[in-house]
C-alpha cells in the first residue's frame, strides 16, 4: 500500500524553526520530483518547493526562498522541509506529494498543520 | 507566474444533474514537448487533494467515468455528467507546463 505520512507540524512563534518530515512507503521517493504544497486555512493550494528525482536540484517559491530548505534521505525514503524564520503567513497545512503531471500515478500525504503565532 | 482562473467559484448543483467548471490560464499551456500539462484535483471536505485528471483529459485510476476533462491552449473544462453526493468538495485546476506550478483558486461544488 502506498502511503505518505507527514509529521513535525505544530504551533511555533514567529521567527522560529520547524522541520517537517514525510515518510513514504509502497514506492521509492527517488523515482519522483517530491514536492511540498501548502494550504492556508480556508484558502487554495500553493506549490512551495520540489526536489528533482535524482536529487541534483531543488526549487522554491519566492515566498519561502532563503528560509525553507527541502531535502531527502533515500535510505529512509523520507522527504524533509526545514522551515526557518517562520512568519504568520506561513501558517498552513503542508502536504507532501509527488505532484506528477504526466503519468497515471500521483500520491498525497494527509498533511501537517503549521501554525505560526505568538 | 502563470495565473490560473476558474469559474464559477461556487457551484450549487442538483443531484443527478451535470456540472461544468471552467479553467483559464494567462499563457498557453502547450509545452515545447507538445504536451499540455493541465491537471484537475478534487478536495473533499477535511481530506487531502486527489488528482482526477492529468494532461487535460486523462482520468486517473479509480476516478468515475462521469468525470471528464477537455480543452486546449488556455481554455479548459472539467465536466461531471451526473453529480453524486460524494462529489461535494473543492475542485482545482493546476498547470505544470511552466515553472512554478500554479493552481486555480478552486471551485466549491455543493448540493442545492
Short mmCIF file of C-alpha atoms in Angstrom, two decimals:
data_model
loop_
_atom_site.label_atom_id
_atom_site.label_comp_id
_atom_site.label_asym_id
_atom_site.label_seq_id
_atom_site.Cartn_x
_atom_site.Cartn_y
_atom_site.Cartn_z
CA UNK A 1 0.00 0.00 0.00
CA UNK A 2 1.27 3.45 -0.91
CA UNK A 3 1.44 5.97 1.91
CA UNK A 4 2.90 9.39 2.59
CA UNK A 5 2.88 10.34 6.27
CA UNK A 6 3.85 13.86 7.32
CA UNK A 7 4.91 14.83 10.81
CA UNK A 8 6.61 17.68 12.63
CA UNK A 9 3.90 20.31 12.45
CA UNK A 10 2.76 22.36 15.41
CA UNK A 11 2.49 25.78 16.97
CA UNK A 12 5.59 27.93 16.67
CA UNK A 13 6.34 31.57 17.42
CA UNK A 14 7.23 33.99 14.63
CA UNK A 15 10.91 33.76 13.82
CA UNK A 16 11.09 30.14 14.95
CA UNK A 17 12.02 26.98 13.07
CA UNK A 18 10.35 23.66 12.36
CA UNK A 19 11.28 20.62 10.33
CA UNK A 20 8.59 18.65 8.58
CA UNK A 21 9.15 15.02 7.69
CA UNK A 22 7.30 12.89 5.15
CA UNK A 23 7.84 9.15 5.28
CA UNK A 24 6.96 7.29 2.10
CA UNK A 25 6.04 3.62 1.85
CA UNK A 26 4.99 1.50 -1.07
CA UNK A 27 7.15 3.42 -3.54
CA UNK A 28 10.61 4.97 -3.78
CA UNK A 29 10.83 8.75 -3.49
CA UNK A 30 13.91 8.85 -5.71
CA UNK A 31 11.67 7.97 -8.64
CA UNK A 32 9.77 11.26 -8.30
CA UNK A 33 10.25 15.01 -8.10
CA UNK A 34 9.00 15.15 -4.50
CA UNK A 35 7.10 18.30 -3.67
CA UNK A 36 5.67 20.31 -0.80
CA UNK A 37 2.36 22.09 -1.36
CA UNK A 38 0.69 24.22 1.30
CA UNK A 39 -2.83 25.38 2.01
CA UNK A 40 -3.53 28.29 4.34
CA UNK A 41 -6.74 27.99 6.39
CA UNK A 42 -9.74 28.29 4.09
CA UNK A 43 -7.55 29.05 1.09
CA UNK A 44 -6.29 27.29 -2.02
CA UNK A 45 -3.28 25.17 -2.87
CA UNK A 46 0.16 26.69 -3.36
CA UNK A 47 3.31 24.98 -4.62
CA UNK A 48 6.17 25.54 -2.15
CA UNK A 49 9.20 23.51 -3.19
CA UNK A 50 10.40 20.42 -5.00
CA UNK A 51 13.50 18.29 -5.25
CA UNK A 52 14.45 16.64 -8.52
CA UNK A 53 14.22 12.85 -8.68
CA UNK A 54 18.00 12.45 -8.82
CA UNK A 55 18.46 14.98 -6.02
CA UNK A 56 20.56 17.26 -8.20
CA UNK A 57 18.34 20.31 -7.98
CA UNK A 58 15.82 22.00 -5.75
CA UNK A 59 13.39 24.81 -6.36
CA UNK A 60 11.41 27.16 -4.13
CA UNK A 61 8.52 29.58 -4.30
CA UNK A 62 9.69 33.19 -3.96
CA UNK A 63 7.73 33.49 -0.71
CA UNK A 64 9.91 30.89 1.04
CA UNK A 65 13.24 31.18 -0.81
CA UNK A 66 16.13 31.64 1.59
CA UNK A 67 14.07 30.48 4.58
CA UNK A 68 12.97 26.94 3.66
CA UNK A 69 15.16 24.01 2.62
CA UNK A 70 13.92 20.80 1.04
CA UNK A 71 15.97 17.63 1.40
CA UNK A 72 15.59 13.89 1.45
CA UNK A 73 17.10 10.73 2.90
CA UNK A 74 16.88 7.95 0.31
CA UNK A 75 17.82 5.25 2.80
CA UNK A 76 14.88 6.29 4.99
CA UNK A 77 12.64 7.04 1.98
CA UNK A 78 11.85 10.32 3.69
CA UNK A 79 11.37 13.88 2.47
CA UNK A 80 12.02 16.90 4.69
CA UNK A 81 11.21 20.58 4.78
CA UNK A 82 13.32 22.71 7.09
CA UNK A 83 11.46 25.93 7.78
CA UNK A 84 13.34 28.84 9.37
CA UNK A 85 12.39 32.45 10.16
CA UNK A 86 8.74 31.47 10.17
CA UNK A 87 6.10 34.15 9.66
CA UNK A 88 2.40 34.29 10.39
CA UNK A 89 1.72 33.95 6.65
CA UNK A 90 3.43 30.54 6.67
CA UNK A 91 0.52 29.19 8.70
CA UNK A 92 -0.91 26.36 6.61
CA UNK A 93 -1.37 22.66 6.16
CA UNK A 94 1.72 21.37 4.38
CA UNK A 95 1.22 18.43 2.03
CA UNK A 96 3.93 16.12 0.81
CA UNK A 97 3.15 14.92 -2.71
CA UNK A 98 4.60 13.53 -5.89
CA UNK A 99 2.53 16.13 -7.84
CA UNK A 100 3.02 14.19 -11.07
CA UNK A 101 1.90 15.99 -14.22
CA UNK A 102 2.38 13.41 -16.93
CA UNK A 103 1.60 9.86 -15.83
CA UNK A 104 -1.15 7.95 -14.04
CA UNK A 105 0.47 7.99 -10.60
CA UNK A 106 0.08 10.72 -8.02
CA UNK A 107 0.37 10.48 -4.26
CA UNK A 108 -0.50 12.90 -1.46
CA UNK A 109 0.00 12.76 2.28
CA UNK A 110 -2.60 13.68 4.87
CA UNK A 111 -0.91 17.00 5.62
CA UNK A 112 0.83 18.58 8.60
CA UNK A 113 -0.55 21.73 10.19
CA UNK A 114 1.93 24.50 10.94
CA UNK A 115 0.64 27.43 12.97
CA UNK A 116 2.88 30.47 13.38
CA UNK A 117 1.59 32.66 16.17
CA UNK A 118 2.73 34.36 19.34
CA UNK B 1 3.98 33.18 -12.93
CA UNK B 2 1.10 31.71 -14.93
CA UNK B 3 -2.19 32.81 -13.41
CA UNK B 4 -4.97 30.24 -13.35
CA UNK B 5 -8.55 31.44 -13.08
CA UNK B 6 -11.65 29.33 -12.53
CA UNK B 7 -15.35 29.96 -12.93
CA UNK B 8 -17.63 29.76 -11.24
CA UNK B 9 -16.03 29.89 -7.79
CA UNK B 10 -19.18 28.41 -6.26
CA UNK B 11 -21.39 25.85 -7.98
CA UNK B 12 -24.58 24.60 -6.30
CA UNK B 13 -25.81 21.57 -8.21
CA UNK B 14 -28.79 19.25 -8.15
CA UNK B 15 -28.08 15.57 -7.62
CA UNK B 16 -28.11 13.72 -10.92
CA UNK B 17 -27.62 16.87 -12.96
CA UNK B 18 -24.48 17.81 -14.91
CA UNK B 19 -21.90 20.31 -13.74
CA UNK B 20 -19.15 22.15 -15.55
CA UNK B 21 -16.12 24.09 -14.28
CA UNK B 22 -14.04 26.37 -16.47
CA UNK B 23 -10.31 26.97 -16.02
CA UNK B 24 -8.30 29.55 -17.93
CA UNK B 25 -4.57 30.21 -17.94
CA UNK B 26 -2.77 33.51 -18.57
CA UNK B 27 -0.45 31.77 -21.04
CA UNK B 28 -0.72 28.82 -23.35
CA UNK B 29 -0.14 25.54 -21.54
CA UNK B 30 1.28 23.78 -24.58
CA UNK B 31 4.76 22.63 -23.60
CA UNK B 32 7.70 22.62 -26.02
CA UNK B 33 7.42 18.81 -25.97
CA UNK B 34 3.92 19.08 -27.44
CA UNK B 35 2.08 18.05 -24.30
CA UNK B 36 -0.35 20.19 -22.33
CA UNK B 37 0.16 19.76 -18.60
CA UNK B 38 -3.19 20.67 -17.11
CA UNK B 39 -4.40 18.66 -14.11
CA UNK B 40 -7.63 18.65 -12.13
CA UNK B 41 -7.83 17.89 -8.42
CA UNK B 42 -10.73 17.19 -6.08
CA UNK B 43 -10.56 18.05 -2.39
CA UNK B 44 -13.41 16.67 -0.34
CA UNK B 45 -14.15 18.34 3.00
CA UNK B 46 -11.45 17.52 5.54
CA UNK B 47 -9.40 15.48 3.07
CA UNK B 48 -6.19 15.85 1.11
CA UNK B 49 -6.39 16.76 -2.56
CA UNK B 50 -6.77 13.89 -5.01
CA UNK B 51 -5.89 14.12 -8.67
CA UNK B 52 -8.74 13.32 -11.06
CA UNK B 53 -7.36 14.25 -14.47
CA UNK B 54 -3.87 14.73 -15.90
CA UNK B 55 -2.75 16.13 -19.27
CA UNK B 56 -6.16 17.73 -19.90
CA UNK B 57 -8.27 14.63 -20.38
CA UNK B 58 -6.65 11.53 -18.88
CA UNK B 59 -8.62 10.13 -15.96
CA UNK B 60 -6.71 8.74 -13.00
CA UNK B 61 -7.23 5.18 -11.85
CA UNK B 62 -10.39 4.78 -9.80
CA UNK B 63 -11.93 8.05 -10.98
CA UNK B 64 -15.54 7.51 -12.11
CA UNK B 65 -16.16 7.99 -15.80
CA UNK B 66 -18.73 10.68 -15.04
CA UNK B 67 -15.69 12.99 -14.72
CA UNK B 68 -14.17 14.24 -17.96
CA UNK B 69 -11.66 16.89 -18.91
CA UNK B 70 -11.28 18.79 -22.14
CA UNK B 71 -9.74 21.91 -23.61
CA UNK B 72 -6.62 23.25 -25.23
CA UNK B 73 -4.23 26.20 -25.17
CA UNK B 74 -5.55 28.44 -22.41
CA UNK B 75 -9.12 27.18 -22.00
CA UNK B 76 -10.06 24.02 -20.13
CA UNK B 77 -13.18 22.40 -18.69
CA UNK B 78 -13.97 19.76 -16.11
CA UNK B 79 -17.38 18.17 -16.51
CA UNK B 80 -19.34 15.93 -14.20
CA UNK B 81 -22.04 14.20 -16.21
CA UNK B 82 -24.32 13.42 -13.25
CA UNK B 83 -23.41 14.83 -9.86
CA UNK B 84 -23.46 12.46 -6.90
CA UNK B 85 -23.35 13.33 -3.20
CA UNK B 86 -19.72 12.18 -2.93
CA UNK B 87 -18.69 14.82 -5.49
CA UNK B 88 -19.14 17.64 -2.96
CA UNK B 89 -15.88 19.48 -2.42
CA UNK B 90 -13.50 21.97 -3.99
CA UNK B 91 -12.07 21.41 -7.46
CA UNK B 92 -8.74 22.90 -8.53
CA UNK B 93 -7.05 23.09 -11.89
CA UNK B 94 -3.24 23.18 -11.94
CA UNK B 95 -0.75 23.86 -14.68
CA UNK B 96 2.56 22.02 -14.81
CA UNK B 97 3.85 23.39 -18.11
CA UNK B 98 5.59 26.48 -16.73
CA UNK B 99 7.68 26.96 -13.58
CA UNK B 100 6.39 27.31 -10.93
CA UNK B 101 3.40 25.02 -10.99
CA UNK B 102 0.33 27.08 -10.20
CA UNK B 103 -3.18 26.25 -9.09
CA UNK B 104 -6.50 27.90 -9.76
CA UNK B 105 -8.42 29.42 -6.83
CA UNK B 106 -10.79 26.46 -6.60
CA UNK B 107 -14.48 25.91 -7.34
CA UNK B 108 -16.67 24.84 -4.46
CA UNK B 109 -19.29 22.30 -5.51
CA UNK B 110 -22.17 21.61 -3.18
CA UNK B 111 -25.67 20.22 -3.41
CA UNK B 112 -28.67 22.53 -3.77
#
